[in-house]
Amino acid sequence: MPVATSVEVLENYIGGTWTPSRATEFVDVHNPARGEVIAKTPLSTRADLDTAVAAAARAFPAWRDTPVVVRARAMFRFAHLLEQHFEELARTVTTEHGKTIDESRGSVRRAIECVEVACGAPSLMMGYGLEQIASNVDCTVLRQPLGVVAAITPFNFPAMVPLWFLPFAVATGNTIVVKPSEQVPLSARMLFKLLEQCDIPAGVVNLVNGGREIVEGVCDHPGIRAVSFVGSTPVARAVYQRATHAGKRVQALGGAKNFVVIMPDANFEKSIEVITESFYGCAGERCLAGSVLVPVGEAHKEARERLVESARSLKVGDGLAAGVKMGPVISGTHRDRVKTYIDQGVKEGAKLVLDGRNVSVADRDEGFFVGPTVFDEVSPDMAIGREEIFGPVASIRAVKSLDDAIALMQAHPNANATSIFTSSGKAAREFARHATASMVGVNIGVAAPMAYFPFGGAKDSFFGDLKVHGRDAFEFYSDKKVTITRWL
Ligand code: NAD
C-alpha cells in the first residue's frame, strides 16, 4: 500500500502546548483492517523527554498545593468530556487497533470508570491517625503525592490503559508524563485533547510519543519518581529492573498465558459462548484472553467440538462493520508472527482442528487478518503451549483431573488470569485457592477487575507490589507521612 505523503506526523503535548518532536525517525500507524497508513508517530528523543519532565516538575509544587477536591473536579470534567466524545473515542480505538466497535466501546467504558474512581480521591486518599499514643502525644498518617511520575502503555488498549494511571496520578497531586504505544498513538492524542479542556494547569499532564529510547530515558531520569509500565514480559522485567535500580517506585505488568479449565459438570452451551469470547475477543490481543483450554476428563470431546463450531461461526472483518465479531490483529508483522506459531504448532505435532491462516475478508485484502484457530493435543513444551501468541489461537490440552489442570497452570511462568467453568462450588473453590494467577474467573471468561478493584497478575506477569487502579492506585501514587505530635 503506497504511503500518502500527507500523512500527519503527531506532536507531543508538553507544558500545556502541542509541540513538534525533535525526532528524526517515525513509525507508521496503520488502520489494521485496511492496511493503510493513517499517521506517523515520532520516535521522540531524550531531549523531548527532558523538556516534558522539566514541565511536569515545574507544575508539581502548585498542583500538589491545589486542594484535592479541586483536583478531583478536573477529573469530573474529564469524565464528562469522555462521555460526550464516547463514540468518537471508540471509533478512534477501532481505527488504529482493529478491535470491533463493541469491544472499543467496552474499553472506553472501563476507561471512564477509572476516571470516576479517581474522582473519589478526597475520600480514597485519606490517611489515618490515633490520639494519645503516649501521654499528650498524637500520631497522624497523611498521604502525599510523589512528584513527577510516568506511564508507558501497550498497543492493545489504546484509550483504557493510559487511564489506568493518569487519573489516579493527577487526582492524588502528582504530575505525569505518558508514553503511549507508538503503534496506537491516536487515542492517547484524543485523550489529551480532552484533558486540555479540563482547566488543568500547564505541565500537569504531558504526552511524549516514542519507543525504546523514551522508555529507557524514563527508567533512568532522575526527575521521575515512579513508573507504571504495561507490555510484554521481557520489557516489563527490564523496565522494572532498570527503574528500580535508579531508585524509583515501579509497577510493571507483563505478558500472559491464561489457562481456562472446563469441568464435565459445566453448562456447556453457556460456557462455550463465554469461552469463545475469551479466546477470540479482541482477536486474542488481551492480556486476559484465554490461551489454553483445559477440559477435564469427559469434558474433552464436547468442549472441543463446541469450541470449533463456535469459533468457525465468528464473522471476521473490519471492526467498524456491522455484525463483525473479530477484527484484524495489530500489524502485518504480528499477523505473520501468529501464522508462524500456527505453522510451528503443526510441525511440533499438535492437531490443527480449525485453521485460520487463509482467512479472506471481502474488500479488505490489505487488512491484517488471521481467522480463529483451534489446536488439540497441545503439550506444554510446544511453542504454542508455552509462549504468549497474542492472537486468535486456542490450544486445547486435555487432562484427567482438576489437580492436573491446577498443576498445568502452576507450572507456567506467567500467572495473569485464569478461569474455571463448573457447576461445583467445591471445584471452583479448590481452583481459586490454588490458582497462581491473581485474577480468577468462575464461569467468567475474562476475569477483568473493575476500576475499583486491583488489576494485575503474579509471577512473570507482574513485577512490583502495588497493582493497578482500585485502592492500590492511591497507595502507589502517594507516600505516607507519619507525624507524631506532643503539645504540653
Ligand atoms: P511491548 O512490550 O512490545 O510494548 C509495550 C511498551 O514498551 C510500548 O510503549 C513500547 O513502545 C515499549 N517497548 C517495546 N519494546 C521495548 C524495548 N525493547 N525496550 C523498551 N521499551 C520497549 O508490548 P505490546 O506489544 O505493545 O503489548 C502487548 C503485550 O502487553 C502483551 O504481552 C500483553 O500480554 C501485555 N499486556 C499486559 C497487560 C497486563 O495487564 N498484564 C495488559 C495489556 C497488555
Short mmCIF file of C-alpha atoms and ligand atoms in Angstrom, two decimals:
data_model
loop_
_atom_site.label_atom_id
_atom_site.label_comp_id
_atom_site.label_asym_id
_atom_site.label_seq_id
_atom_site.Cartn_x
_atom_site.Cartn_y
_atom_site.Cartn_z
CA MET A 1 0.00 0.00 0.00
CA PRO A 2 1.64 3.30 -1.02
CA VAL A 3 2.17 5.77 1.80
CA ALA A 4 0.31 9.02 1.28
CA THR A 5 2.65 11.97 1.59
CA SER A 6 0.06 13.94 3.53
CA VAL A 7 0.06 11.51 6.46
CA GLU A 8 0.11 13.53 9.65
CA VAL A 9 3.10 13.42 11.97
CA LEU A 10 1.86 13.52 15.55
CA GLU A 11 3.01 16.03 18.12
CA ASN A 12 3.79 15.76 21.80
CA TYR A 13 1.82 17.62 24.46
CA ILE A 14 4.28 19.27 26.80
CA GLY A 15 3.71 22.04 29.33
CA GLY A 16 0.20 22.71 28.01
CA THR A 17 1.27 23.08 24.36
CA TRP A 18 1.23 20.78 21.34
CA THR A 19 4.89 20.60 20.44
CA PRO A 20 6.67 19.00 17.47
CA SER A 21 9.08 16.28 18.49
CA ARG A 22 12.80 16.53 17.75
CA ALA A 23 12.54 13.02 16.25
CA THR A 24 14.37 12.01 13.11
CA GLU A 25 12.70 8.58 12.98
CA PHE A 26 9.00 7.83 12.65
CA VAL A 27 6.75 4.78 12.93
CA ASP A 28 3.79 4.25 10.60
CA VAL A 29 0.44 3.95 12.33
CA HIS A 30 -1.95 1.66 10.44
CA ASN A 31 -5.62 1.06 10.22
CA PRO A 32 -5.17 -2.72 10.59
CA ALA A 33 -8.44 -3.54 8.84
CA ARG A 34 -7.30 -1.76 5.67
CA GLY A 35 -3.53 -1.96 5.96
CA GLU A 36 -3.39 1.81 5.33
CA VAL A 37 -1.01 4.23 6.98
CA ILE A 38 -3.08 6.79 8.88
CA ALA A 39 -0.46 8.73 10.86
CA LYS A 40 3.18 8.76 11.84
CA THR A 41 4.46 8.51 15.39
CA PRO A 42 7.65 10.42 16.06
CA LEU A 43 10.26 8.47 17.97
CA SER A 44 10.95 11.35 20.32
CA THR A 45 14.37 11.93 21.76
CA ARG A 46 15.69 12.15 25.29
CA ALA A 47 15.75 15.92 24.85
CA ASP A 48 11.96 15.80 24.28
CA LEU A 49 11.60 13.72 27.42
CA ASP A 50 13.78 16.17 29.39
CA THR A 51 11.53 19.02 28.29
CA ALA A 52 8.44 17.12 29.39
CA VAL A 53 9.89 16.14 32.76
CA ALA A 54 11.02 19.74 33.34
CA ALA A 55 7.49 20.99 32.57
CA ALA A 56 5.98 18.38 34.90
CA ALA A 57 8.47 19.28 37.64
CA ARG A 58 7.65 23.00 37.34
CA ALA A 59 3.94 22.25 37.59
CA PHE A 60 4.23 19.92 40.58
CA PRO A 61 4.51 22.35 43.57
CA ALA A 62 1.36 24.29 42.67
CA TRP A 63 -0.58 21.16 41.71
CA ARG A 64 0.39 19.44 44.95
CA ASP A 65 -0.89 22.53 46.81
CA THR A 66 -4.15 22.59 44.86
CA PRO A 67 -6.93 21.30 47.15
CA VAL A 68 -7.68 17.67 46.47
CA VAL A 69 -11.32 18.47 45.79
CA VAL A 70 -10.27 20.90 43.05
CA ARG A 71 -8.00 18.26 41.53
CA ALA A 72 -10.91 15.79 41.65
CA ARG A 73 -13.15 18.34 39.94
CA ALA A 74 -10.77 18.39 36.97
CA MET A 75 -11.29 14.64 36.71
CA PHE A 76 -15.08 15.10 36.90
CA ARG A 77 -14.78 17.46 33.92
CA PHE A 78 -12.64 14.90 32.14
CA ALA A 79 -15.18 12.11 32.74
CA HIS A 80 -17.92 14.37 31.42
CA LEU A 81 -15.96 15.15 28.23
CA LEU A 82 -15.16 11.48 27.73
CA GLU A 83 -18.90 10.72 27.87
CA GLN A 84 -19.57 13.45 25.31
CA HIS A 85 -16.91 12.07 22.98
CA PHE A 86 -17.54 8.41 23.79
CA GLU A 87 -18.38 7.26 20.27
CA GLU A 88 -15.61 9.25 18.61
CA LEU A 89 -13.07 7.81 21.02
CA ALA A 90 -14.36 4.25 20.49
CA ARG A 91 -14.10 4.71 16.72
CA THR A 92 -10.56 6.01 17.09
CA VAL A 93 -9.64 2.91 19.11
CA THR A 94 -11.07 0.60 16.43
CA THR A 95 -9.48 2.59 13.61
CA GLU A 96 -5.97 2.31 14.98
CA HIS A 97 -6.20 -1.03 16.78
CA GLY A 98 -8.70 -3.06 14.75
CA LYS A 99 -10.90 -4.48 17.52
CA THR A 100 -14.66 -4.43 16.94
CA ILE A 101 -16.50 -1.25 17.76
CA ASP A 102 -18.37 -3.01 20.58
CA GLU A 103 -15.08 -4.05 22.12
CA SER A 104 -13.80 -0.50 21.80
CA ARG A 105 -16.92 0.82 23.49
CA GLY A 106 -16.38 -1.62 26.34
CA SER A 107 -12.80 -0.45 26.78
CA VAL A 108 -13.81 3.23 26.72
CA ARG A 109 -16.48 2.47 29.33
CA ARG A 110 -13.81 0.94 31.56
CA ALA A 111 -11.52 3.90 30.89
CA ILE A 112 -14.21 6.30 32.08
CA GLU A 113 -14.77 4.14 35.12
CA CYS A 114 -11.13 4.67 36.06
CA VAL A 115 -11.63 8.43 35.91
CA GLU A 116 -14.76 8.10 38.04
CA VAL A 117 -12.91 6.14 40.70
CA ALA A 118 -10.10 8.71 40.69
CA CYS A 119 -12.74 11.39 41.38
CA GLY A 120 -13.03 9.75 44.81
CA ALA A 121 -9.54 10.99 45.75
CA PRO A 122 -10.80 13.23 48.60
CA SER A 123 -12.02 10.09 50.36
CA LEU A 124 -9.70 7.47 48.98
CA MET A 125 -6.50 9.41 49.58
CA MET A 126 -7.28 9.95 53.25
CA GLY A 127 -4.79 8.86 55.85
CA TYR A 128 -5.46 7.80 59.40
CA GLY A 129 -4.42 8.69 62.93
CA LEU A 130 -4.57 7.88 66.58
CA GLU A 131 -4.61 10.16 69.59
CA GLN A 132 -2.79 9.62 72.84
CA ILE A 133 -0.27 7.07 71.63
CA ALA A 134 1.71 8.26 74.66
CA SER A 135 0.96 10.94 77.22
CA ASN A 136 -0.06 14.10 75.25
CA VAL A 137 1.18 12.53 72.02
CA ASP A 138 -0.91 12.01 68.86
CA CYS A 139 0.06 10.38 65.59
CA THR A 140 -1.28 11.01 62.09
CA VAL A 141 -0.56 9.44 58.73
CA LEU A 142 -1.10 11.58 55.63
CA ARG A 143 -0.74 10.52 52.02
CA GLN A 144 1.31 12.95 49.95
CA PRO A 145 1.91 12.88 46.17
CA LEU A 146 5.30 11.70 44.96
CA GLY A 147 6.19 14.26 42.26
CA VAL A 148 6.65 13.55 38.56
CA VAL A 149 5.51 10.08 37.56
CA ALA A 150 5.44 8.29 34.20
CA ALA A 151 3.24 5.73 32.44
CA ILE A 152 4.28 3.57 29.49
CA THR A 153 1.49 1.70 27.75
CA PRO A 154 0.99 -1.15 25.20
CA PHE A 155 -0.89 -1.30 21.90
CA ASN A 156 -3.85 -3.45 22.85
CA PHE A 157 -5.98 -0.97 24.84
CA PRO A 158 -5.06 2.43 23.40
CA ALA A 159 -7.52 4.51 25.46
CA MET A 160 -8.06 2.38 28.55
CA VAL A 161 -4.54 1.55 29.71
CA PRO A 162 -3.31 5.18 29.80
CA LEU A 163 -6.34 5.86 32.02
CA TRP A 164 -5.40 3.05 34.39
CA PHE A 165 -2.79 5.55 35.55
CA LEU A 166 -3.26 9.19 34.59
CA PRO A 167 -6.49 9.98 36.52
CA PHE A 168 -5.17 8.45 39.75
CA ALA A 169 -1.76 10.11 39.43
CA VAL A 170 -3.30 13.51 38.76
CA ALA A 171 -6.09 13.34 41.36
CA THR A 172 -3.56 12.46 44.06
CA GLY A 173 -1.49 15.55 43.19
CA ASN A 174 1.29 14.18 41.00
CA THR A 175 2.23 15.42 37.57
CA ILE A 176 2.68 12.88 34.80
CA VAL A 177 4.38 12.03 31.53
CA VAL A 178 2.58 9.41 29.41
CA LYS A 179 4.27 7.48 26.62
CA PRO A 180 1.68 5.52 24.64
CA SER A 181 2.46 2.66 22.29
CA GLU A 182 3.93 4.00 19.06
CA GLN A 183 1.55 1.64 17.21
CA VAL A 184 -1.63 3.31 18.56
CA PRO A 185 -0.96 6.96 19.43
CA LEU A 186 -4.23 8.46 18.13
CA SER A 187 -6.47 7.53 21.06
CA ALA A 188 -3.92 8.98 23.50
CA ARG A 189 -3.83 12.16 21.46
CA MET A 190 -7.59 12.40 21.72
CA LEU A 191 -7.46 11.88 25.49
CA PHE A 192 -5.01 14.78 25.77
CA LYS A 193 -7.15 16.98 23.50
CA LEU A 194 -9.92 16.45 26.05
CA LEU A 195 -7.64 16.94 29.05
CA GLU A 196 -6.68 20.27 27.50
CA GLN A 197 -10.28 21.41 28.10
CA CYS A 198 -10.37 20.42 31.79
CA ASP A 199 -8.73 23.52 33.34
CA ILE A 200 -5.70 21.52 34.35
CA PRO A 201 -2.63 23.76 34.74
CA ALA A 202 0.10 23.52 32.09
CA GLY A 203 2.63 20.78 32.79
CA VAL A 204 0.41 18.58 34.99
CA VAL A 205 -0.27 16.16 32.14
CA ASN A 206 2.26 15.57 29.36
CA LEU A 207 2.33 13.27 26.36
CA VAL A 208 5.58 12.12 24.77
CA ASN A 209 5.34 9.84 21.74
CA GLY A 210 8.15 7.41 21.15
CA GLY A 211 9.61 3.99 21.63
CA ARG A 212 12.50 2.33 23.38
CA GLU A 213 14.63 5.47 23.78
CA ILE A 214 11.88 7.21 25.75
CA VAL A 215 11.21 4.10 27.85
CA GLU A 216 14.87 3.81 28.80
CA GLY A 217 15.02 7.55 29.38
CA VAL A 218 12.04 7.30 31.76
CA CYS A 219 13.73 4.49 33.70
CA ASP A 220 16.94 6.49 34.10
CA HIS A 221 15.58 10.01 34.55
CA PRO A 222 16.46 11.47 37.94
CA GLY A 223 13.41 13.73 37.81
CA ILE A 224 10.88 10.87 37.66
CA ARG A 225 9.81 9.29 40.95
CA ALA A 226 7.56 6.42 39.84
CA VAL A 227 6.98 4.37 36.70
CA SER A 228 3.93 2.39 35.64
CA PHE A 229 4.52 0.03 32.72
CA VAL A 230 2.25 -2.34 30.79
CA GLY A 231 3.56 -4.55 27.99
CA SER A 232 5.27 -7.85 27.26
CA THR A 233 7.14 -9.76 29.96
CA PRO A 234 10.71 -9.23 28.70
CA VAL A 235 10.21 -5.45 28.52
CA ALA A 236 8.28 -5.33 31.81
CA ARG A 237 11.10 -7.17 33.56
CA ALA A 238 13.76 -4.91 32.02
CA VAL A 239 11.83 -1.76 32.93
CA TYR A 240 11.29 -2.99 36.48
CA GLN A 241 14.98 -3.78 36.93
CA ARG A 242 16.26 -0.60 35.33
CA ALA A 243 13.85 1.80 37.01
CA THR A 244 14.08 0.26 40.48
CA HIS A 245 17.86 0.31 40.09
CA ALA A 246 17.51 4.05 39.55
CA GLY A 247 15.59 4.28 42.84
CA LYS A 248 12.04 4.58 41.51
CA ARG A 249 8.78 3.07 42.64
CA VAL A 250 7.70 0.71 39.83
CA GLN A 251 4.72 -1.38 38.83
CA ALA A 252 5.35 -3.34 35.62
CA LEU A 253 2.65 -5.54 34.13
CA GLY A 254 3.82 -8.20 31.71
CA GLY A 255 2.50 -10.83 29.33
CA ALA A 256 0.23 -13.78 29.92
CA LYS A 257 -0.61 -17.37 29.08
CA ASN A 258 -4.08 -17.84 30.53
CA PHE A 259 -5.49 -21.29 31.32
CA VAL A 260 -9.23 -21.87 31.07
CA VAL A 261 -10.47 -25.06 32.73
CA ILE A 262 -13.78 -26.69 31.84
CA MET A 263 -15.18 -29.42 34.07
CA PRO A 264 -17.58 -32.15 32.88
CA ASP A 265 -20.31 -30.65 35.08
CA ALA A 266 -20.19 -27.23 33.36
CA ASN A 267 -23.12 -25.80 31.44
CA PHE A 268 -21.51 -26.33 28.04
CA GLU A 269 -23.74 -24.16 25.94
CA LYS A 270 -23.29 -21.02 28.03
CA SER A 271 -19.67 -21.78 28.92
CA ILE A 272 -18.50 -22.20 25.33
CA GLU A 273 -20.15 -18.93 24.31
CA VAL A 274 -18.20 -17.14 27.04
CA ILE A 275 -15.01 -19.10 26.35
CA THR A 276 -15.20 -18.21 22.64
CA GLU A 277 -15.30 -14.53 23.57
CA SER A 278 -12.38 -15.04 25.92
CA PHE A 279 -10.17 -16.67 23.27
CA TYR A 280 -11.18 -14.68 20.20
CA GLY A 281 -12.47 -11.36 21.50
CA CYS A 282 -10.07 -8.57 20.55
CA ALA A 283 -8.51 -11.16 18.15
CA GLY A 284 -6.82 -12.71 21.17
CA GLU A 285 -4.91 -9.48 21.86
CA ARG A 286 -5.91 -9.17 25.50
CA CYS A 287 -3.67 -9.87 28.44
CA LEU A 288 -6.71 -11.63 29.94
CA ALA A 289 -7.52 -13.67 26.82
CA GLY A 290 -7.93 -17.40 27.18
CA SER A 291 -4.97 -19.16 25.60
CA VAL A 292 -5.03 -22.81 26.73
CA LEU A 293 -8.36 -24.59 27.14
CA VAL A 294 -8.06 -27.40 29.66
CA PRO A 295 -11.00 -29.81 29.56
CA VAL A 296 -11.07 -32.19 32.50
CA GLY A 297 -11.95 -35.88 31.94
CA GLU A 298 -15.11 -36.35 29.91
CA ALA A 299 -15.39 -32.66 29.07
CA HIS A 300 -12.81 -33.01 26.30
CA LYS A 301 -14.79 -34.11 23.25
CA GLU A 302 -17.79 -31.88 23.78
CA ALA A 303 -15.65 -28.84 24.67
CA ARG A 304 -13.54 -29.25 21.54
CA GLU A 305 -16.46 -29.79 19.20
CA ARG A 306 -18.46 -26.89 20.55
CA LEU A 307 -15.45 -24.55 20.56
CA VAL A 308 -14.61 -25.36 16.94
CA GLU A 309 -18.22 -24.83 15.88
CA SER A 310 -18.49 -21.58 17.77
CA ALA A 311 -15.10 -20.25 16.57
CA ARG A 312 -15.88 -21.15 12.97
CA SER A 313 -19.11 -19.13 13.11
CA LEU A 314 -17.37 -15.88 14.10
CA LYS A 315 -17.58 -13.26 11.40
CA VAL A 316 -14.10 -11.83 10.77
CA GLY A 317 -13.79 -8.37 9.25
CA ASP A 318 -13.39 -4.63 9.71
CA GLY A 319 -14.21 -3.84 13.33
CA LEU A 320 -16.33 -0.88 12.23
CA ALA A 321 -18.65 -3.06 10.10
CA ALA A 322 -21.94 -4.32 11.49
CA GLY A 323 -22.08 -7.96 12.52
CA VAL A 324 -18.29 -8.41 12.67
CA LYS A 325 -17.26 -10.41 15.74
CA MET A 326 -13.50 -10.41 15.29
CA GLY A 327 -11.25 -7.76 13.77
CA PRO A 328 -7.68 -7.94 12.44
CA VAL A 329 -4.53 -8.17 14.54
CA ILE A 330 -2.44 -5.06 15.03
CA SER A 331 0.07 -5.28 12.17
CA GLY A 332 1.31 -7.27 9.21
CA THR A 333 4.33 -8.29 11.25
CA HIS A 334 2.15 -9.55 14.06
CA ARG A 335 -0.15 -11.41 11.64
CA ASP A 336 2.89 -13.19 10.20
CA ARG A 337 4.14 -13.98 13.70
CA VAL A 338 0.80 -15.56 14.65
CA LYS A 339 0.80 -17.59 11.44
CA THR A 340 4.33 -18.76 12.18
CA TYR A 341 3.10 -20.01 15.55
CA ILE A 342 0.38 -21.98 13.76
CA ASP A 343 2.96 -23.47 11.35
CA GLN A 344 5.14 -24.37 14.32
CA GLY A 345 2.20 -25.99 16.17
CA VAL A 346 1.61 -28.24 13.17
CA LYS A 347 5.33 -29.05 12.93
CA GLU A 348 5.54 -29.90 16.63
CA GLY A 349 2.70 -32.41 16.34
CA ALA A 350 -0.36 -30.60 17.69
CA LYS A 351 -3.62 -31.44 15.95
CA LEU A 352 -4.93 -28.48 13.95
CA VAL A 353 -8.72 -28.72 14.10
CA LEU A 354 -9.53 -25.22 12.83
CA ASP A 355 -7.07 -23.34 10.64
CA GLY A 356 -7.33 -19.54 10.42
CA ARG A 357 -4.27 -18.97 8.24
CA ASN A 358 -6.12 -18.49 4.97
CA VAL A 359 -8.96 -16.29 6.06
CA SER A 360 -10.07 -13.72 3.50
CA VAL A 361 -12.20 -10.66 4.06
CA ALA A 362 -14.09 -9.07 1.18
CA ASP A 363 -12.92 -5.52 0.30
CA ARG A 364 -10.19 -5.70 2.92
CA ASP A 365 -7.45 -7.51 1.03
CA GLU A 366 -4.71 -5.48 2.67
CA GLY A 367 -6.01 -5.99 6.23
CA PHE A 368 -4.01 -7.87 8.86
CA PHE A 369 -6.43 -10.76 9.39
CA VAL A 370 -5.96 -14.17 10.96
CA GLY A 371 -9.01 -16.38 11.39
CA PRO A 372 -9.98 -18.22 14.58
CA THR A 373 -7.72 -21.22 15.03
CA VAL A 374 -8.01 -24.27 17.30
CA PHE A 375 -5.34 -26.84 18.10
CA ASP A 376 -5.97 -30.00 20.11
CA GLU A 377 -3.37 -32.26 21.74
CA VAL A 378 -1.12 -29.38 22.66
CA SER A 379 1.60 -30.16 25.18
CA PRO A 380 3.23 -27.60 27.47
CA ASP A 381 6.63 -28.00 25.80
CA MET A 382 5.34 -26.93 22.37
CA ALA A 383 5.80 -23.26 21.46
CA ILE A 384 2.01 -22.80 21.17
CA GLY A 385 1.51 -24.39 24.60
CA ARG A 386 4.24 -22.37 26.25
CA GLU A 387 4.50 -18.91 24.70
CA GLU A 388 2.13 -15.97 24.53
CA ILE A 389 0.82 -15.87 20.95
CA PHE A 390 -1.40 -12.80 21.43
CA GLY A 391 -3.61 -13.82 18.54
CA PRO A 392 -6.79 -15.83 17.85
CA VAL A 393 -5.28 -19.25 18.50
CA ALA A 394 -6.75 -21.65 21.07
CA SER A 395 -4.69 -24.58 22.31
CA ILE A 396 -6.52 -27.50 23.91
CA ARG A 397 -4.75 -29.60 26.49
CA ALA A 398 -6.99 -32.30 27.98
CA VAL A 399 -6.21 -33.59 31.49
CA LYS A 400 -7.61 -36.31 33.74
CA SER A 401 -8.38 -34.36 36.91
CA LEU A 402 -8.78 -30.89 38.39
CA ASP A 403 -5.46 -31.42 40.20
CA ASP A 404 -3.77 -31.99 36.83
CA ALA A 405 -5.35 -28.77 35.50
CA ILE A 406 -4.13 -26.80 38.50
CA ALA A 407 -0.65 -28.33 38.17
CA LEU A 408 -0.53 -27.34 34.50
CA MET A 409 -1.26 -23.72 35.36
CA GLN A 410 1.11 -23.69 38.31
CA ALA A 411 3.97 -24.93 36.15
CA HIS A 412 3.72 -21.97 33.79
CA PRO A 413 5.90 -18.90 34.49
CA ASN A 414 3.08 -16.47 33.65
CA ALA A 415 0.19 -16.05 36.04
CA ASN A 416 -2.07 -13.25 34.91
CA ALA A 417 -5.64 -14.59 34.73
CA THR A 418 -7.36 -17.96 34.78
CA SER A 419 -10.92 -19.28 34.69
CA ILE A 420 -12.88 -22.37 35.61
CA PHE A 421 -16.24 -23.42 34.21
CA THR A 422 -18.14 -25.70 36.53
CA SER A 423 -21.34 -26.12 38.49
CA SER A 424 -19.42 -27.40 41.51
CA GLY A 425 -18.74 -24.86 44.24
CA LYS A 426 -16.15 -27.19 45.71
CA ALA A 427 -14.21 -27.45 42.45
CA ALA A 428 -14.39 -23.68 41.96
CA ARG A 429 -13.16 -23.02 45.48
CA GLU A 430 -10.31 -25.50 45.15
CA PHE A 431 -9.29 -23.97 41.82
CA ALA A 432 -9.43 -20.35 43.03
CA ARG A 433 -7.45 -21.18 46.17
CA HIS A 434 -4.63 -22.83 44.29
CA ALA A 435 -4.55 -20.63 41.20
CA THR A 436 -1.20 -18.98 40.67
CA ALA A 437 -2.82 -16.28 38.53
CA SER A 438 -4.16 -13.42 40.59
CA MET A 439 -7.27 -12.70 38.52
CA VAL A 440 -9.60 -15.68 38.67
CA GLY A 441 -12.92 -16.19 36.89
CA VAL A 442 -15.54 -18.71 37.96
CA ASN A 443 -17.86 -19.17 34.98
CA ILE A 444 -16.37 -15.87 33.72
CA GLY A 445 -14.25 -15.86 30.57
CA VAL A 446 -12.36 -12.60 31.01
CA ALA A 447 -11.68 -12.01 34.70
CA ALA A 448 -11.14 -8.25 34.41
CA PRO A 449 -11.46 -6.48 37.75
CA MET A 450 -13.48 -3.26 37.57
CA ALA A 451 -11.75 0.05 38.22
CA TYR A 452 -12.41 0.00 41.98
CA PHE A 453 -10.62 -3.36 42.39
CA PRO A 454 -6.91 -4.02 41.86
CA PHE A 455 -5.76 -5.27 38.45
CA GLY A 456 -2.54 -7.20 37.90
CA GLY A 457 -1.09 -10.68 37.77
CA ALA A 458 1.68 -12.60 39.51
CA LYS A 459 4.97 -14.38 38.72
CA ASP A 460 6.28 -13.27 35.29
CA SER A 461 3.08 -11.36 34.57
CA PHE A 462 3.71 -8.70 37.22
CA PHE A 463 6.76 -7.03 38.67
CA GLY A 464 6.17 -4.83 41.68
CA ASP A 465 3.96 -4.71 44.73
CA LEU A 466 1.02 -2.37 44.28
CA LYS A 467 -1.32 -3.17 41.42
CA VAL A 468 -3.29 -1.04 39.01
CA HIS A 469 -6.38 1.05 39.89
CA GLY A 470 -8.64 0.46 42.90
CA ARG A 471 -7.21 1.34 46.30
CA ASP A 472 -3.74 0.25 45.21
CA ALA A 473 -3.57 3.23 42.84
CA PHE A 474 -3.92 5.68 45.72
CA GLU A 475 -1.16 3.82 47.56
CA PHE A 476 1.10 3.68 44.53
CA TYR A 477 0.85 7.38 43.78
CA SER A 478 1.39 8.62 47.33
CA ASP A 479 3.85 8.37 50.13
CA LYS A 480 2.77 8.03 53.75
CA LYS A 481 3.95 10.75 56.05
CA VAL A 482 3.72 9.99 59.75
CA THR A 483 3.66 12.96 62.11
CA ILE A 484 4.00 12.43 65.83
CA THR A 485 2.91 15.45 67.87
CA ARG A 486 3.23 16.43 71.51
CA TRP A 487 1.55 19.52 72.98
CA LEU A 488 2.30 20.00 76.62
P1 NAD B 1 5.57 -4.26 24.22
O1 NAD B 1 6.29 -4.81 25.40
O2 NAD B 1 6.13 -4.53 22.87
O3 NAD B 1 5.45 -2.66 24.33
C1 NAD B 1 4.96 -2.03 25.49
C2 NAD B 1 5.60 -0.67 25.61
O4 NAD B 1 7.01 -0.81 25.75
C3 NAD B 1 5.36 0.23 24.40
O5 NAD B 1 5.07 1.53 24.83
C4 NAD B 1 6.67 0.14 23.62
O6 NAD B 1 6.98 1.35 22.97
C5 NAD B 1 7.69 -0.15 24.69
N1 NAD B 1 8.76 -1.05 24.23
C6 NAD B 1 8.67 -2.05 23.32
N2 NAD B 1 9.85 -2.70 23.21
C7 NAD B 1 10.70 -2.09 24.06
C8 NAD B 1 12.07 -2.31 24.40
N3 NAD B 1 12.79 -3.27 23.84
N4 NAD B 1 12.62 -1.50 25.34
C9 NAD B 1 11.90 -0.53 25.92
N5 NAD B 1 10.61 -0.28 25.62
C10 NAD B 1 10.01 -1.05 24.71
O7 NAD B 1 4.06 -4.75 24.33
P2 NAD B 1 2.91 -4.56 23.25
O8 NAD B 1 3.20 -5.48 22.12
O9 NAD B 1 2.66 -3.13 23.00
O10 NAD B 1 1.66 -5.09 24.09
C11 NAD B 1 1.32 -6.45 24.18
C12 NAD B 1 1.86 -7.06 25.45
O11 NAD B 1 1.37 -6.34 26.57
C13 NAD B 1 1.39 -8.49 25.64
O12 NAD B 1 2.47 -9.24 26.12
C14 NAD B 1 0.30 -8.37 26.68
O13 NAD B 1 0.08 -9.53 27.45
C15 NAD B 1 0.83 -7.25 27.52
N6 NAD B 1 -0.23 -6.62 28.29
C16 NAD B 1 -0.28 -6.92 29.61
C17 NAD B 1 -1.30 -6.39 30.39
C18 NAD B 1 -1.40 -6.75 31.83
O14 NAD B 1 -2.30 -6.23 32.49
N7 NAD B 1 -0.54 -7.60 32.36
C19 NAD B 1 -2.24 -5.52 29.81
C20 NAD B 1 -2.13 -5.23 28.45
C21 NAD B 1 -1.11 -5.79 27.70
#
